[in-house]
GROMACS .gro file of C-alpha atoms in nm:
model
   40
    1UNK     CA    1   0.874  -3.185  -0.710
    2UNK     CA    2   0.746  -2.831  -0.646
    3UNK     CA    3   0.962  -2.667  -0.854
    4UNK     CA    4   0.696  -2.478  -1.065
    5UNK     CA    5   0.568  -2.334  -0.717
    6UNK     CA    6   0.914  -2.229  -0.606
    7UNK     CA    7   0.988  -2.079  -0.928
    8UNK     CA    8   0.695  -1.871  -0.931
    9UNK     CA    9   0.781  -1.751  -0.605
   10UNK     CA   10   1.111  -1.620  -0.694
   11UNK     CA   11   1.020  -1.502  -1.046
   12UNK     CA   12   0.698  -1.257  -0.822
   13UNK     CA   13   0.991  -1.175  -0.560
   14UNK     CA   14   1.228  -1.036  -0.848
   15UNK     CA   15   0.960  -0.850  -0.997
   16UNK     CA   16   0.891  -0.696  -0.654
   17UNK     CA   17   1.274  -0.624  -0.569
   18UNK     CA   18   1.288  -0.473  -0.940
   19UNK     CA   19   0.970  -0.280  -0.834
   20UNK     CA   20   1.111  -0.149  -0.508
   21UNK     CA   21   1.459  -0.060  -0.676
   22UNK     CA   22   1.284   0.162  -0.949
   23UNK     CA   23   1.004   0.309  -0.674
   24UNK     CA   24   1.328   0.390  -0.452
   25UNK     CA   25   1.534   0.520  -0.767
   26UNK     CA   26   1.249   0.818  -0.887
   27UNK     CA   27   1.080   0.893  -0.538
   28UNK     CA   28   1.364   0.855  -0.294
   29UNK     CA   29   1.523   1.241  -0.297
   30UNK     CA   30   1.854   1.118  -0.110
   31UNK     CA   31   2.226   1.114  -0.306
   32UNK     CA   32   2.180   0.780  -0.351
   33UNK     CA   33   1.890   0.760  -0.566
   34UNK     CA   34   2.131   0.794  -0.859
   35UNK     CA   35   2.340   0.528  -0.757
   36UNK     CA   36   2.057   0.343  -0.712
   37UNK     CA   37   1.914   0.420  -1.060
   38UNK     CA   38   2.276   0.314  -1.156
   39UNK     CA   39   2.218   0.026  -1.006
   40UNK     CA   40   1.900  -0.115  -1.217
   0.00000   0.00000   0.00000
């Protein structure tokens, strides 16, 4: 039915999650920034 919609929604929410993941990765200056970059 809406499946375009919903789609689009989760395709803009894993962009944003990918986003966050990579912000957190280079700014974040805890230990676990590089597992987080390992992560990605």
């Amino acid at each position: 039915m809406n499946f375009l919609f919903l789609s689009k929604i989760l395709l803009i929410t894993n962009q944003i999650i990918a986003f966050e993941r990579i912000y957190l990765a280079f700014f974040d200056e805890n230990d676990d920034s590089i597992r987080r970059a390992n992560y990605l």
